[in-house]
Amino acid sequence: MLDATTKQRQVLSAALRTFGRYGYRRTSMELIAQAAQVSRPALYQHFRNKQDVFRAMTAQMVDGLIDAAELARRSEGTVADRLEGVLSVKIEFVAGTVDAEFRSEILADAEKIAGDLVQSFKDRLHAVVSALLTESSVELDLVGAEFRADDVAHLLLDAVVGIVQEDAAPDVLDKRLRDLVHLTIRGLTSR
Protein backbone atom coordinates (compact mmCIF):
# COMPACT_ATOMS: atom_id res chain seq x y z
CA MET A 1 0.00 0.00 0.00
CA LEU A 2 1.35 3.44 -0.95
CA ASP A 3 1.56 6.14 1.69
CA ALA A 4 -0.29 9.44 1.17
CA THR A 5 2.81 11.34 0.06
CA THR A 6 3.76 8.71 -2.51
CA LYS A 7 0.18 8.60 -3.79
CA GLN A 8 0.12 12.39 -4.06
CA ARG A 9 3.38 12.41 -6.06
CA GLN A 10 1.93 9.73 -8.35
CA VAL A 11 -1.18 11.84 -8.92
CA LEU A 12 0.86 15.00 -9.57
CA SER A 13 3.09 13.20 -12.04
CA ALA A 14 0.02 11.91 -13.87
CA ALA A 15 -1.55 15.38 -13.73
CA LEU A 16 1.53 16.90 -15.36
CA ARG A 17 1.29 14.46 -18.26
CA THR A 18 -2.46 15.00 -18.54
CA PHE A 19 -2.34 18.80 -18.47
CA GLY A 20 0.55 18.68 -20.94
CA ARG A 21 -1.41 16.50 -23.31
CA TYR A 22 -4.84 18.15 -23.13
CA GLY A 23 -4.20 21.62 -21.73
CA TYR A 24 -5.81 22.90 -18.56
CA ARG A 25 -9.30 23.50 -19.91
CA ARG A 26 -9.74 20.06 -21.49
CA THR A 27 -8.33 18.18 -18.50
CA SER A 28 -10.87 16.82 -16.03
CA MET A 29 -10.54 15.22 -12.63
CA GLU A 30 -11.66 12.00 -14.34
CA LEU A 31 -8.75 12.17 -16.82
CA ILE A 32 -6.29 12.85 -13.99
CA ALA A 33 -7.67 9.94 -11.95
CA GLN A 34 -7.41 7.61 -14.96
CA ALA A 35 -3.83 8.70 -15.68
CA ALA A 36 -2.87 8.25 -12.02
CA GLN A 37 -4.67 4.89 -11.91
CA VAL A 38 -6.79 5.91 -8.93
CA SER A 39 -10.52 6.30 -8.52
CA ARG A 40 -12.10 9.74 -8.61
CA PRO A 41 -13.10 9.44 -4.92
CA ALA A 42 -9.47 8.60 -4.08
CA LEU A 43 -8.32 11.63 -6.05
CA TYR A 44 -10.74 13.84 -4.11
CA GLN A 45 -9.24 12.56 -0.85
CA HIS A 46 -6.04 14.40 -1.78
CA PHE A 47 -7.29 17.37 -3.83
CA ARG A 48 -10.46 19.46 -3.70
CA ASN A 49 -10.63 20.19 -7.43
CA LYS A 50 -8.68 20.53 -10.67
CA GLN A 51 -7.33 23.93 -9.66
CA ASP A 52 -5.98 22.44 -6.42
CA VAL A 53 -4.24 19.67 -8.41
CA PHE A 54 -2.80 22.23 -10.82
CA ARG A 55 -1.43 24.43 -8.02
CA ALA A 56 0.13 21.47 -6.19
CA MET A 57 1.64 20.21 -9.43
CA THR A 58 3.02 23.69 -10.18
CA ALA A 59 4.55 24.03 -6.70
CA GLN A 60 6.26 20.66 -6.98
CA MET A 61 7.45 21.45 -10.48
CA VAL A 62 8.86 24.86 -9.50
CA ASP A 63 10.96 23.34 -6.72
CA GLY A 64 12.28 20.65 -9.04
CA LEU A 65 13.15 23.11 -11.79
CA ILE A 66 14.98 25.44 -9.41
CA ASP A 67 16.92 22.48 -7.96
CA ALA A 68 17.92 21.50 -11.52
CA ALA A 69 18.94 25.08 -12.34
CA GLU A 70 21.09 25.31 -9.19
CA LEU A 71 22.72 22.00 -10.05
CA ALA A 72 23.54 23.28 -13.56
CA ARG A 73 24.89 26.53 -12.12
CA ARG A 74 27.28 24.69 -9.81
CA SER A 75 28.34 22.08 -12.38
CA GLU A 76 31.72 21.80 -14.06
CA GLY A 77 32.12 23.29 -17.51
CA THR A 78 32.38 26.58 -19.28
CA VAL A 79 30.22 29.55 -18.41
CA ALA A 80 28.31 28.94 -21.65
CA ASP A 81 27.67 25.30 -20.68
CA ARG A 82 26.47 26.23 -17.22
CA LEU A 83 24.32 29.12 -18.47
CA GLU A 84 22.75 26.92 -21.11
CA GLY A 85 22.13 24.28 -18.44
CA VAL A 86 20.40 26.77 -16.16
CA LEU A 87 18.22 28.24 -18.89
CA SER A 88 17.43 24.89 -20.47
CA VAL A 89 15.46 23.70 -17.43
CA LYS A 90 12.54 25.82 -18.53
CA ILE A 91 12.72 24.77 -22.17
CA GLU A 92 13.18 21.09 -21.33
CA PHE A 93 10.22 21.20 -18.99
CA VAL A 94 7.82 22.95 -21.35
CA ALA A 95 8.96 21.25 -24.57
CA GLY A 96 9.24 17.89 -22.86
CA THR A 97 5.91 17.86 -21.06
CA VAL A 98 3.50 20.19 -22.86
CA ASP A 99 2.32 19.48 -26.39
CA ALA A 100 3.26 22.36 -28.69
CA GLU A 101 -0.37 23.24 -29.42
CA PHE A 102 -1.04 23.85 -25.70
CA ARG A 103 2.17 25.70 -24.69
CA SER A 104 0.77 29.23 -24.84
CA GLU A 105 -2.53 28.15 -23.30
CA ILE A 106 -0.98 26.29 -20.38
CA LEU A 107 1.41 29.16 -19.64
CA ALA A 108 -1.48 31.65 -19.67
CA ASP A 109 -3.59 29.38 -17.46
CA ALA A 110 -0.69 28.96 -15.06
CA GLU A 111 -0.50 32.75 -14.68
CA LYS A 112 -4.21 32.88 -13.81
CA ILE A 113 -4.41 29.85 -11.53
CA ALA A 114 -1.00 29.86 -9.89
CA GLY A 115 0.34 33.35 -10.57
CA ASP A 116 2.09 33.52 -7.22
CA LEU A 117 3.93 30.26 -7.92
CA VAL A 118 4.82 31.34 -11.43
CA GLN A 119 6.19 34.62 -10.07
CA SER A 120 8.15 32.73 -7.43
CA PHE A 121 9.66 30.56 -10.19
CA LYS A 122 10.60 33.63 -12.23
CA ASP A 123 12.18 35.33 -9.22
CA ARG A 124 14.08 32.24 -8.13
CA LEU A 125 15.32 31.43 -11.64
CA HIS A 126 16.35 35.06 -12.10
CA ALA A 127 18.39 34.80 -8.90
CA VAL A 128 20.16 31.67 -10.18
CA VAL A 129 20.99 33.26 -13.56
CA SER A 130 22.12 36.50 -11.93
CA ALA A 131 24.35 34.62 -9.47
CA LEU A 132 25.94 32.63 -12.30
CA LEU A 133 26.67 35.80 -14.27
CA THR A 134 28.07 37.55 -11.19
CA GLU A 135 30.33 34.66 -10.21
CA SER A 136 31.54 34.44 -13.84
CA SER A 137 32.54 38.10 -14.08
CA VAL A 138 36.21 37.19 -14.54
CA GLU A 139 35.40 35.44 -17.83
CA LEU A 140 32.53 37.81 -18.64
CA ASP A 141 34.50 40.96 -17.99
CA LEU A 142 31.73 43.33 -19.13
CA VAL A 143 29.41 42.07 -16.38
CA GLY A 144 29.65 44.66 -13.68
CA ALA A 145 31.72 47.01 -15.85
CA GLU A 146 29.14 47.80 -18.54
CA PHE A 147 26.19 45.50 -17.84
CA ARG A 148 24.55 44.63 -14.56
CA ALA A 149 24.15 40.88 -14.01
CA ASP A 150 20.59 41.53 -12.86
CA ASP A 151 19.68 43.28 -16.14
CA VAL A 152 21.32 40.59 -18.29
CA ALA A 153 19.45 37.91 -16.34
CA HIS A 154 16.13 39.66 -17.05
CA LEU A 155 16.93 39.89 -20.77
CA LEU A 156 17.94 36.25 -20.98
CA LEU A 157 14.84 35.04 -19.18
CA ASP A 158 12.58 37.19 -21.35
CA ALA A 159 14.23 35.70 -24.42
CA VAL A 160 13.74 32.17 -23.08
CA VAL A 161 10.03 32.92 -22.60
CA GLY A 162 9.85 33.76 -26.29
CA ILE A 163 11.71 30.59 -27.25
CA VAL A 164 9.46 28.42 -25.08
CA GLN A 165 6.30 29.79 -26.67
CA GLU A 166 7.40 28.84 -30.18
CA ASP A 167 5.55 26.00 -31.84
CA ALA A 168 8.75 24.17 -32.74
CA ALA A 169 10.37 20.82 -32.08
CA PRO A 170 12.51 20.49 -28.93
CA ASP A 171 15.75 20.25 -30.95
CA VAL A 172 14.93 23.57 -32.66
CA LEU A 173 14.26 25.19 -29.27
CA ASP A 174 17.54 23.80 -27.93
CA LYS A 175 19.46 25.27 -30.88
CA ARG A 176 17.84 28.66 -30.36
CA LEU A 177 18.84 28.54 -26.70
CA ARG A 178 22.43 27.60 -27.59
CA ASP A 179 22.59 30.49 -30.07
CA LEU A 180 21.18 32.89 -27.46
CA VAL A 181 23.76 31.79 -24.89
CA HIS A 182 26.67 32.09 -27.34
CA LEU A 183 25.56 35.55 -28.45
CA THR A 184 25.24 36.59 -24.81
CA ILE A 185 28.68 35.26 -23.86
CA ARG A 186 30.27 37.07 -26.82
CA GLY A 187 28.45 40.26 -25.95
CA LEU A 188 29.63 40.15 -22.34
CA THR A 189 33.30 39.59 -23.17
CA SER A 190 35.62 42.32 -24.39
CA ARG A 191 38.35 39.96 -25.55
XYZ file of C-alpha atoms in Angstrom:
191
model
C 0.000 0.000 0.000
C 1.352 3.436 -0.950
C 1.556 6.138 1.689
C -0.292 9.440 1.174
C 2.813 11.340 0.064
C 3.760 8.715 -2.507
C 0.178 8.602 -3.793
C 0.121 12.395 -4.061
C 3.377 12.410 -6.063
C 1.926 9.729 -8.346
C -1.177 11.845 -8.916
C 0.857 15.001 -9.567
C 3.092 13.200 -12.043
C 0.020 11.907 -13.868
C -1.548 15.377 -13.730
C 1.532 16.898 -15.355
C 1.292 14.455 -18.257
C -2.461 15.001 -18.538
C -2.343 18.804 -18.468
C 0.553 18.683 -20.938
C -1.408 16.500 -23.314
C -4.841 18.148 -23.134
C -4.198 21.624 -21.733
C -5.811 22.899 -18.558
C -9.298 23.503 -19.912
C -9.740 20.056 -21.487
C -8.334 18.184 -18.496
C -10.872 16.824 -16.028
C -10.542 15.216 -12.629
C -11.660 11.998 -14.339
C -8.749 12.170 -16.815
C -6.288 12.853 -13.986
C -7.672 9.936 -11.951
C -7.411 7.606 -14.957
C -3.832 8.702 -15.682
C -2.868 8.245 -12.018
C -4.672 4.887 -11.906
C -6.791 5.910 -8.934
C -10.519 6.296 -8.519
C -12.104 9.743 -8.615
C -13.097 9.437 -4.923
C -9.468 8.600 -4.079
C -8.318 11.633 -6.052
C -10.741 13.843 -4.107
C -9.239 12.564 -0.849
C -6.041 14.396 -1.782
C -7.290 17.368 -3.835
C -10.460 19.456 -3.699
C -10.628 20.189 -7.429
C -8.677 20.526 -10.675
C -7.326 23.927 -9.659
C -5.978 22.437 -6.415
C -4.237 19.669 -8.410
C -2.801 22.234 -10.821
C -1.429 24.432 -8.016
C 0.125 21.470 -6.186
C 1.635 20.212 -9.435
C 3.024 23.687 -10.177
C 4.550 24.034 -6.698
C 6.261 20.660 -6.976
C 7.448 21.451 -10.485
C 8.863 24.864 -9.497
C 10.956 23.344 -6.715
C 12.276 20.648 -9.045
C 13.150 23.112 -11.795
C 14.984 25.436 -9.412
C 16.919 22.482 -7.963
C 17.923 21.499 -11.516
C 18.938 25.080 -12.337
C 21.086 25.310 -9.192
C 22.716 22.003 -10.052
C 23.539 23.285 -13.557
C 24.887 26.535 -12.118
C 27.276 24.686 -9.815
C 28.340 22.082 -12.377
C 31.717 21.804 -14.056
C 32.115 23.291 -17.508
C 32.379 26.579 -19.275
C 30.222 29.553 -18.412
C 28.311 28.937 -21.648
C 27.667 25.299 -20.684
C 26.467 26.232 -17.217
C 24.320 29.121 -18.467
C 22.753 26.916 -21.114
C 22.127 24.278 -18.443
C 20.403 26.770 -16.158
C 18.221 28.245 -18.895
C 17.428 24.890 -20.470
C 15.464 23.696 -17.435
C 12.536 25.821 -18.533
C 12.724 24.771 -22.171
C 13.184 21.091 -21.334
C 10.223 21.201 -18.991
C 7.825 22.946 -21.351
C 8.958 21.252 -24.566
C 9.244 17.891 -22.862
C 5.908 17.862 -21.057
C 3.502 20.193 -22.856
C 2.321 19.475 -26.395
C 3.259 22.359 -28.687
C -0.370 23.239 -29.416
C -1.035 23.852 -25.699
C 2.172 25.703 -24.695
C 0.771 29.229 -24.843
C -2.530 28.150 -23.302
C -0.984 26.290 -20.375
C 1.412 29.163 -19.638
C -1.475 31.652 -19.672
C -3.592 29.376 -17.463
C -0.686 28.962 -15.064
C -0.504 32.754 -14.682
C -4.209 32.880 -13.813
C -4.407 29.853 -11.532
C -1.000 29.861 -9.886
C 0.337 33.346 -10.569
C 2.085 33.521 -7.219
C 3.927 30.260 -7.919
C 4.816 31.342 -11.434
C 6.192 34.625 -10.066
C 8.151 32.731 -7.430
C 9.660 30.560 -10.187
C 10.596 33.629 -12.233
C 12.178 35.330 -9.222
C 14.076 32.240 -8.126
C 15.320 31.426 -11.638
C 16.350 35.059 -12.101
C 18.394 34.805 -8.896
C 20.161 31.669 -10.184
C 20.987 33.261 -13.559
C 22.120 36.502 -11.932
C 24.349 34.616 -9.469
C 25.940 32.633 -12.304
C 26.673 35.801 -14.266
C 28.073 37.553 -11.195
C 30.329 34.665 -10.208
C 31.540 34.438 -13.842
C 32.543 38.102 -14.083
C 36.211 37.187 -14.542
C 35.404 35.439 -17.832
C 32.531 37.807 -18.641
C 34.498 40.962 -17.991
C 31.731 43.325 -19.129
C 29.410 42.068 -16.377
C 29.645 44.660 -13.679
C 31.715 47.009 -15.846
C 29.140 47.796 -18.542
C 26.194 45.501 -17.835
C 24.552 44.628 -14.561
C 24.148 40.880 -14.008
C 20.593 41.529 -12.862
C 19.680 43.278 -16.143
C 21.319 40.594 -18.290
C 19.450 37.908 -16.338
C 16.135 39.662 -17.053
C 16.928 39.894 -20.771
C 17.936 36.248 -20.983
C 14.838 35.036 -19.175
C 12.583 37.193 -21.346
C 14.231 35.702 -24.424
C 13.738 32.170 -23.084
C 10.032 32.915 -22.601
C 9.850 33.761 -26.293
C 11.711 30.593 -27.254
C 9.460 28.421 -25.081
C 6.301 29.786 -26.668
C 7.401 28.840 -30.183
C 5.553 25.998 -31.835
C 8.753 24.172 -32.740
C 10.373 20.819 -32.081
C 12.513 20.486 -28.933
C 15.749 20.248 -30.950
C 14.932 23.567 -32.656
C 14.257 25.193 -29.274
C 17.540 23.796 -27.925
C 19.458 25.265 -30.881
C 17.841 28.660 -30.356
C 18.837 28.543 -26.696
C 22.431 27.599 -27.589
C 22.588 30.490 -30.065
C 21.181 32.891 -27.458
C 23.760 31.795 -24.888
C 26.673 32.092 -27.336
C 25.560 35.550 -28.447
C 25.245 36.591 -24.806
C 28.684 35.259 -23.864
C 30.274 37.072 -26.823
C 28.450 40.261 -25.947
C 29.632 40.155 -22.340
C 33.295 39.593 -23.166
C 35.617 42.322 -24.388
C 38.355 39.958 -25.546
